[in-house]
PDB file of C-alpha atoms and ligand atoms in Angstrom:
ATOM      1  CA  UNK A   1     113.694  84.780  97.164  1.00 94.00           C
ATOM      2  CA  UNK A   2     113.287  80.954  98.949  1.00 97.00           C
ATOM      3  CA  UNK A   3     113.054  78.175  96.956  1.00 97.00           C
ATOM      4  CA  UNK A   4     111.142  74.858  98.763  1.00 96.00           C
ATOM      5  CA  UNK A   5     111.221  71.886  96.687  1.00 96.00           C
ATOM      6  CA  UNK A   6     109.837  72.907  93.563  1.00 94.00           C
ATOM      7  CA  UNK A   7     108.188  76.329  93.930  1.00 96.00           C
ATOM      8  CA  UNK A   8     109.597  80.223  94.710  1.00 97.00           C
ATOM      9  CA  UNK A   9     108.108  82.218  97.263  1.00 98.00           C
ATOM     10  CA  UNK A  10     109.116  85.887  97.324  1.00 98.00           C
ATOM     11  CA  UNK A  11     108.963  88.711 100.852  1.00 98.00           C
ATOM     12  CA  UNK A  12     106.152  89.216 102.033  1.00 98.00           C
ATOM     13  CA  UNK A  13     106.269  90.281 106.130  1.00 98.00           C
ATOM     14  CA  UNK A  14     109.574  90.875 107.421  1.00 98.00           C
ATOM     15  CA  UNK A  15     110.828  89.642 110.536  1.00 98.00           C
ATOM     16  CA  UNK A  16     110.842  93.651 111.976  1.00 98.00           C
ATOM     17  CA  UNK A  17     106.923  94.069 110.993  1.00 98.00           C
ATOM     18  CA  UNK A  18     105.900  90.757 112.297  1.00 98.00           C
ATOM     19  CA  UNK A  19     107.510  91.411 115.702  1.00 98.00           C
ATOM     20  CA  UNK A  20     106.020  94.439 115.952  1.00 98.00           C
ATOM     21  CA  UNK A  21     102.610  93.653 115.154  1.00 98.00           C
ATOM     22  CA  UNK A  22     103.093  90.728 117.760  1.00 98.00           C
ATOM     23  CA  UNK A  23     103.838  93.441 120.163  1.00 98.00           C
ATOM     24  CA  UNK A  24     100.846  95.073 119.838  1.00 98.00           C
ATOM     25  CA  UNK A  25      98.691  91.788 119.854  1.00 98.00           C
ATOM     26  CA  UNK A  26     100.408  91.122 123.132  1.00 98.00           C
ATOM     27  CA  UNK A  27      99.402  94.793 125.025  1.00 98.00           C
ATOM     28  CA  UNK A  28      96.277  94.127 123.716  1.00 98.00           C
ATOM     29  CA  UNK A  29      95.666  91.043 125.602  1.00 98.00           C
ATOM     30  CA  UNK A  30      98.004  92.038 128.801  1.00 98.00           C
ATOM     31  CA  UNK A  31      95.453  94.654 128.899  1.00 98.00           C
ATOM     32  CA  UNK A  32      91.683  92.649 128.228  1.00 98.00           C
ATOM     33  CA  UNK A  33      93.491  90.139 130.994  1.00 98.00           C
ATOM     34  CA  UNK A  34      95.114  92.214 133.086  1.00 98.00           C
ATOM     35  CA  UNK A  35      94.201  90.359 136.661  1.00 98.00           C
ATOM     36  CA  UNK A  36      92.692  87.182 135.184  1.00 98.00           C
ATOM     37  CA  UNK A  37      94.810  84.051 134.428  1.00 98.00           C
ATOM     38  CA  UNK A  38      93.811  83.143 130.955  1.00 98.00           C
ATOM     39  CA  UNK A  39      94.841  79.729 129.569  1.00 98.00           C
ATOM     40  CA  UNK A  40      96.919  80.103 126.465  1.00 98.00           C
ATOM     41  CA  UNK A  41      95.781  76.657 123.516  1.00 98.00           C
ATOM     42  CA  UNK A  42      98.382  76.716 120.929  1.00 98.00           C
ATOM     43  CA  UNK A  43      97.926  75.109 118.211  1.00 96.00           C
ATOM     44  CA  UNK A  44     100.590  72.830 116.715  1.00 96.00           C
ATOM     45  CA  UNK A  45     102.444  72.535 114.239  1.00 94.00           C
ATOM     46  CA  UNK A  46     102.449  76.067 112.457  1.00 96.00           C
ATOM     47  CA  UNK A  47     101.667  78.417 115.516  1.00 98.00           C
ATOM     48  CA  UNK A  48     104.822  77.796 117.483  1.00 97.00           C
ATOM     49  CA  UNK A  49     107.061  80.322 116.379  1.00 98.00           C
ATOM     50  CA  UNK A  50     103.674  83.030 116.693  1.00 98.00           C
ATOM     51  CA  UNK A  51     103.285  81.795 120.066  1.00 98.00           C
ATOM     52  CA  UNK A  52     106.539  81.559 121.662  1.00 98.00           C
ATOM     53  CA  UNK A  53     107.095  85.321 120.270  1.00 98.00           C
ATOM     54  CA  UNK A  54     103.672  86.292 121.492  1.00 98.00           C
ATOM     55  CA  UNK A  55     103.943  84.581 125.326  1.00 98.00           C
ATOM     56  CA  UNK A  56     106.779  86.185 125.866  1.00 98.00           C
ATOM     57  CA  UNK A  57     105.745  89.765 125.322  1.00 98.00           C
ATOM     58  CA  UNK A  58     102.719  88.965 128.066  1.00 98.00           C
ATOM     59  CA  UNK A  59     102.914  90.049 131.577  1.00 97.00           C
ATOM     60  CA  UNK A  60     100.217  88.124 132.846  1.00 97.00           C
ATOM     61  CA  UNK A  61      99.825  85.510 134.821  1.00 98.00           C
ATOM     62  CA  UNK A  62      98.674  82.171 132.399  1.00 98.00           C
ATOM     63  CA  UNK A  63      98.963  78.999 131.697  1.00 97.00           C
ATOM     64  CA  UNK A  64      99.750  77.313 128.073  1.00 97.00           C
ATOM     65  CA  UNK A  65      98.997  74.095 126.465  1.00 97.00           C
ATOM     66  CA  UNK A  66      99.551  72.623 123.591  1.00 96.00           C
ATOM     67  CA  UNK A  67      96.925  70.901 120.900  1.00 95.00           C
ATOM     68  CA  UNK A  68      97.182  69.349 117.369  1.00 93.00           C
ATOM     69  CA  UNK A  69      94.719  68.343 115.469  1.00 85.00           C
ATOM     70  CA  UNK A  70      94.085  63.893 114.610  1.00 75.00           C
ATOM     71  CA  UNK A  71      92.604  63.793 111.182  1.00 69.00           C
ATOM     72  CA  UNK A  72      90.095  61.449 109.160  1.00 65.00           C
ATOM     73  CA  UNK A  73      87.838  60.966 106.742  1.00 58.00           C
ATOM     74  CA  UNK A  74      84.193  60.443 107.995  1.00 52.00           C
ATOM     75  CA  UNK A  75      82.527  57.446 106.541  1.00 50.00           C
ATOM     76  CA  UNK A  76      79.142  58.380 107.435  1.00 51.00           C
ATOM     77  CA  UNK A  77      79.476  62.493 106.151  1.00 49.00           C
ATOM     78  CA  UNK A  78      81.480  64.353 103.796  1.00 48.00           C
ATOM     79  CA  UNK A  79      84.599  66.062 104.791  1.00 59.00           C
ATOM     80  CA  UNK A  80      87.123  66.384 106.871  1.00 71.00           C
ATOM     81  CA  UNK A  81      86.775  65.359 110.619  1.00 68.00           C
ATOM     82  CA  UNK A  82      89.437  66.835 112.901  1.00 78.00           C
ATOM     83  CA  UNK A  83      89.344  65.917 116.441  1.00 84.00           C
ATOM     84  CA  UNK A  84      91.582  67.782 119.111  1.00 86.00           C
ATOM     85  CA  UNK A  85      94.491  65.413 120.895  1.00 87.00           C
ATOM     86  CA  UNK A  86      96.747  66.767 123.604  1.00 86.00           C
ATOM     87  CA  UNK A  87      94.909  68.629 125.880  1.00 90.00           C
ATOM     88  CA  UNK A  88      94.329  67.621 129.297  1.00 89.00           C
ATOM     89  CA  UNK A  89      93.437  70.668 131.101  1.00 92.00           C
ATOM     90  CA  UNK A  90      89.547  71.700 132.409  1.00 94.00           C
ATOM     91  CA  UNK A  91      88.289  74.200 130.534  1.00 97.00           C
ATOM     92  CA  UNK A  92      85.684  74.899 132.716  1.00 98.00           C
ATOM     93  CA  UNK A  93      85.364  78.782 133.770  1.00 98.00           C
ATOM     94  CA  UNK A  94      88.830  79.560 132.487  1.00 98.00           C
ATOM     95  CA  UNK A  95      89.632  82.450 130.137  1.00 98.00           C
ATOM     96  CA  UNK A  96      90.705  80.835 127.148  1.00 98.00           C
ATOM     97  CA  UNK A  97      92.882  82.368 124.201  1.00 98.00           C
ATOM     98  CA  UNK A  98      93.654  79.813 121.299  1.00 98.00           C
ATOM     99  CA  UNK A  99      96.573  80.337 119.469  1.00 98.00           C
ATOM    100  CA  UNK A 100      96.535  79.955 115.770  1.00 97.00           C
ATOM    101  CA  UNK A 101      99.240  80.620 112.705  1.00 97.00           C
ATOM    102  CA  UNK A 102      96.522  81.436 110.188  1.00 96.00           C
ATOM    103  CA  UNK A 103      92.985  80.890 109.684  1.00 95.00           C
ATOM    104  CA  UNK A 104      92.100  80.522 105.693  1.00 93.00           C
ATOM    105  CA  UNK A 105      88.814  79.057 105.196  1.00 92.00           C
ATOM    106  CA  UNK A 106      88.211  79.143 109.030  1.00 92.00           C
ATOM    107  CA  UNK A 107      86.988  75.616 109.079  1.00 90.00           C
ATOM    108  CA  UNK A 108      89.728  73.925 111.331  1.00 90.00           C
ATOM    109  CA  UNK A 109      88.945  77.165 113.875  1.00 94.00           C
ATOM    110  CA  UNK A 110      85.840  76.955 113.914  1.00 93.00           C
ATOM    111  CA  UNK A 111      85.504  73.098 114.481  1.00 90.00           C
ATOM    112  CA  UNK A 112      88.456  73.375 117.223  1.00 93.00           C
ATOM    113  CA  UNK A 113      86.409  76.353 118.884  1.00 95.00           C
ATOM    114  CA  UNK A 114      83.045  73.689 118.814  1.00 93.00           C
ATOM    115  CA  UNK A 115      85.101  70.879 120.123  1.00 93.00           C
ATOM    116  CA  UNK A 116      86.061  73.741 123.416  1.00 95.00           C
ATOM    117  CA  UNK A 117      82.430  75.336 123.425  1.00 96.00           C
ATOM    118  CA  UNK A 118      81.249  72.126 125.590  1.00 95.00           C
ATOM    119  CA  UNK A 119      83.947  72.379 128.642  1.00 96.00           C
ATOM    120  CA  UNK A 120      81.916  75.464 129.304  1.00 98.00           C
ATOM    121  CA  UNK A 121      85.163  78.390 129.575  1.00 98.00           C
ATOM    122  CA  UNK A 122      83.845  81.963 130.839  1.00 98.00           C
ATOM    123  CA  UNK A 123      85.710  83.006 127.840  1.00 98.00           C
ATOM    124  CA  UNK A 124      87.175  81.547 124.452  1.00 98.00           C
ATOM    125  CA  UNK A 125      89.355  84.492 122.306  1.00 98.00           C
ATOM    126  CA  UNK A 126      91.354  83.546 118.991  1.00 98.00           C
ATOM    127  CA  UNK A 127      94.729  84.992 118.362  1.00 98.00           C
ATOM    128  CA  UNK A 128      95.969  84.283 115.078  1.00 98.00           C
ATOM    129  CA  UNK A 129      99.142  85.388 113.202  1.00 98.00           C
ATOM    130  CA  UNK A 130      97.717  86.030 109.470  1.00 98.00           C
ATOM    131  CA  UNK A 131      93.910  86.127 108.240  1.00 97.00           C
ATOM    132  CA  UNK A 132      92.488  85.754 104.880  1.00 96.00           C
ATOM    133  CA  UNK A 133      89.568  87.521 104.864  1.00 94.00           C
ATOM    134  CA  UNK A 134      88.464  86.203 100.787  1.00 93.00           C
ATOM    135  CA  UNK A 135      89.115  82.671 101.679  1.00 91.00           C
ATOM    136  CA  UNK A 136      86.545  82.691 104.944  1.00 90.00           C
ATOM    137  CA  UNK A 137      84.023  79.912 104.601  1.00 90.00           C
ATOM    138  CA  UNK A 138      82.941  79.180 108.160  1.00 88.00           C
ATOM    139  CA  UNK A 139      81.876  81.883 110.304  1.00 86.00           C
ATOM    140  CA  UNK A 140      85.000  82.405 113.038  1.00 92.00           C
ATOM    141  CA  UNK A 141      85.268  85.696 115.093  1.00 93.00           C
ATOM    142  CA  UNK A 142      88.963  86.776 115.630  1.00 97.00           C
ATOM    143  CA  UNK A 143      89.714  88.720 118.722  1.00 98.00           C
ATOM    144  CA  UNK A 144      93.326  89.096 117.690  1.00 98.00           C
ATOM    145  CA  UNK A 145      94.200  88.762 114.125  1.00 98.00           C
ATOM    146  CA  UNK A 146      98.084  90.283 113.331  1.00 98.00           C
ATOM    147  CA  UNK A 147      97.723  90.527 109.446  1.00 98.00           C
ATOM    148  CA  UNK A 148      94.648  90.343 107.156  1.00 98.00           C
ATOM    149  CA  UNK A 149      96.187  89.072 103.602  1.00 97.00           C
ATOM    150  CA  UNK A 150      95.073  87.856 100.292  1.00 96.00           C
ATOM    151  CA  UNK A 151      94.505  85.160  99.501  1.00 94.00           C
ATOM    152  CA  UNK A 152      97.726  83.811  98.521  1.00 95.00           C
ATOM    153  CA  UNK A 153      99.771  80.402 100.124  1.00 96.00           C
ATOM    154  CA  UNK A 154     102.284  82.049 102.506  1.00 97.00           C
ATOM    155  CA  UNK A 155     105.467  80.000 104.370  1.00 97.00           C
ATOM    156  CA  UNK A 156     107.894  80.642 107.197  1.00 98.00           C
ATOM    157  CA  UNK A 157     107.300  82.006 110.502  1.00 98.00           C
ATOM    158  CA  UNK A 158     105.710  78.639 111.282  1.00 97.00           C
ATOM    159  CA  UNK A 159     104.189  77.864 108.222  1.00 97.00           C
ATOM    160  CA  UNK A 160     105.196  74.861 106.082  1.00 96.00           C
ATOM    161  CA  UNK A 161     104.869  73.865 102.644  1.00 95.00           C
ATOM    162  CA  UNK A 162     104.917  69.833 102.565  1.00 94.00           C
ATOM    163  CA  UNK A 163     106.559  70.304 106.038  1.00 94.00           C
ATOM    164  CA  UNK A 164     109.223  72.741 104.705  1.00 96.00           C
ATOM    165  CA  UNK A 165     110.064  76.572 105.773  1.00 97.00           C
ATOM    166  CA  UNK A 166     108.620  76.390 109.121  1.00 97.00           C
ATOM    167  CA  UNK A 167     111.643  78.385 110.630  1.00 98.00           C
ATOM    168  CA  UNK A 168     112.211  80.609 108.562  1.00 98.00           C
ATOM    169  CA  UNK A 169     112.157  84.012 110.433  1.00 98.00           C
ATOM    170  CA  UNK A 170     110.219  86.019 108.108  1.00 98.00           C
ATOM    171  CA  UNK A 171     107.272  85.471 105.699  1.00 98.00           C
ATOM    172  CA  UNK A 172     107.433  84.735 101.853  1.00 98.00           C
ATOM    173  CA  UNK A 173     104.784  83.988  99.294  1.00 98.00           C
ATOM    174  CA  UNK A 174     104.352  81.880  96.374  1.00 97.00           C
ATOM    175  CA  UNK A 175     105.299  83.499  93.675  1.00 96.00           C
ATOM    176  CA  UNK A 176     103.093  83.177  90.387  1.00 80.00           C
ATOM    177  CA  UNK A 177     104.607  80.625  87.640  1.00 66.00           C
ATOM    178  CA  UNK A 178     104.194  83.732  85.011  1.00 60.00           C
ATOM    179  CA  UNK A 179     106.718  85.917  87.035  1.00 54.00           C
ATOM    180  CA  UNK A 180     109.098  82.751  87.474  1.00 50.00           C
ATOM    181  CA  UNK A 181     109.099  82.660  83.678  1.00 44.00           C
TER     182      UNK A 181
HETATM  183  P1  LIG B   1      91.478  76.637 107.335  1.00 75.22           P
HETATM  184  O1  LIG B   1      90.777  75.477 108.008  1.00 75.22           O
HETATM  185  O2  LIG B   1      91.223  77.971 108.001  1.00 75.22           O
HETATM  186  O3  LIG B   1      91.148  76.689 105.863  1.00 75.22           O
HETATM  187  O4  LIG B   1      93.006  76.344 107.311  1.00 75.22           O
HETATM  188  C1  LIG B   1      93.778  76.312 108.401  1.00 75.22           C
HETATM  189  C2  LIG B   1      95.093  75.616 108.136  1.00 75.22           C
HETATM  190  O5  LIG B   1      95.427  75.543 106.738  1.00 75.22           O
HETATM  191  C3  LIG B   1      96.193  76.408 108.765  1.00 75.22           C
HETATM  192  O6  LIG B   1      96.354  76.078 110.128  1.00 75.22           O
HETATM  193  C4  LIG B   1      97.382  76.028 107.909  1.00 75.22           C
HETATM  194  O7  LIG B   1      97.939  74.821 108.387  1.00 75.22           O
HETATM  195  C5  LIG B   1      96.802  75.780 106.541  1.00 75.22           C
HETATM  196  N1  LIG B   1      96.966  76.962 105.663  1.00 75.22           N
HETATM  197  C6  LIG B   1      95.998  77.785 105.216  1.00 75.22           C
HETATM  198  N2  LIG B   1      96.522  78.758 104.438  1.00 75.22           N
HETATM  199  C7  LIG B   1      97.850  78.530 104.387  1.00 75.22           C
HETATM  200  C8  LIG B   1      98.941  79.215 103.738  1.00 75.22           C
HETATM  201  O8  LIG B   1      98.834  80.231 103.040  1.00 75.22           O
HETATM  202  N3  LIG B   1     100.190  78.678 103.957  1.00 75.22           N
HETATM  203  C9  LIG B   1     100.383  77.567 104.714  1.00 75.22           C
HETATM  204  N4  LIG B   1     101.649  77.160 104.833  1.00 75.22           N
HETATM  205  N5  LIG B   1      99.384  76.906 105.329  1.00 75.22           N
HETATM  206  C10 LIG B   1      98.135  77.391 105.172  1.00 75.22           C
END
């Protein structure tokens, strides 16, 4: 068990199964880009650890940037406008694989993948760590996904809660207040 600030969160993916699922993402893409030189968009702050573990187990030749995500409140529509800041490179008729820690609703992918769509890349993939097939609200198609789970808040490996238990090495969720009791 972790304890962050006020909640529990129990094991969920060990460090062992991660890794090894991040191997197997990894020969999967050394082998759809074997003789291409994709461009590698990782997403900051939660896909770090993901990333760093994943880029090393490729034997390609790539490049790899790094993008975050400015947000704000839209006065003239509802919601939550994200705009990408950090990336410098052309896009244009590169192989593109964006690196992600977990997509949830799918929202922040699928705007992110919108905000690429326009620098015209011959290709834009999505590799993300964890997946929560329930919580899917925006139509987001995942090349690479590591582990579908519930739909349940998850920390560690990357993932923070209120900026907390992004390195630790394995994966723990919340545990419900009834079995803290
Ligand atoms: P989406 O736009 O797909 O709903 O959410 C994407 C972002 O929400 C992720 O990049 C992550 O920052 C955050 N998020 C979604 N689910 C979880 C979760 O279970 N744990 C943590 N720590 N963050 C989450």
């Amino acid at each position: 068990m972790v304890t962050i600030l006020d909640k529990t969160f129990g094991p969920f993916l060990s460090q062992a199964i991660i890794e090894e699922r991040i191997g197997e993402m990894a020969a999967q893409i050394n082998e759809d880009y074997h003789g291409k030189t994709p461009i590698f968009i990782v997403v900051l702050n939660g896909a770090f650890l993901f990333a760093s573990e994943l880029l090393k187990r490729l034997d390609l030749s790539c490049e790899v940037s790094f993008v975050r995500f400015a947000s704000y409140e839209n006065t003239q529509s509802s919601g939550n406008v994200r705009e990408i800041l950090g990336l410098q490179e052309n896009l244009s008729g590169r192989d593109v694989v964006v690196i992600e820690d977990i997509v949830d609703t799918g929202l922040t992918m699928n705007q992110l993948l919108n905000q690429l769509r326009p620098s015209n890349p011959k290709s834009l993939a999505v590799a993300t760590l964890l997946h929560k097939p329930e919580a899917l609200k925006a139509p987001v198609s995942l090349e690479y996904a590591g582990f579908e789970i519930e739909n349940r808040f998850v920390v560690g490996y990357g993932l923070d809660y209120d900026g907390l238990g992004r390195n630790l090495n394995a994966i723990y969720v919340l545990q419900d207040i009834s079995s803290q009791a």
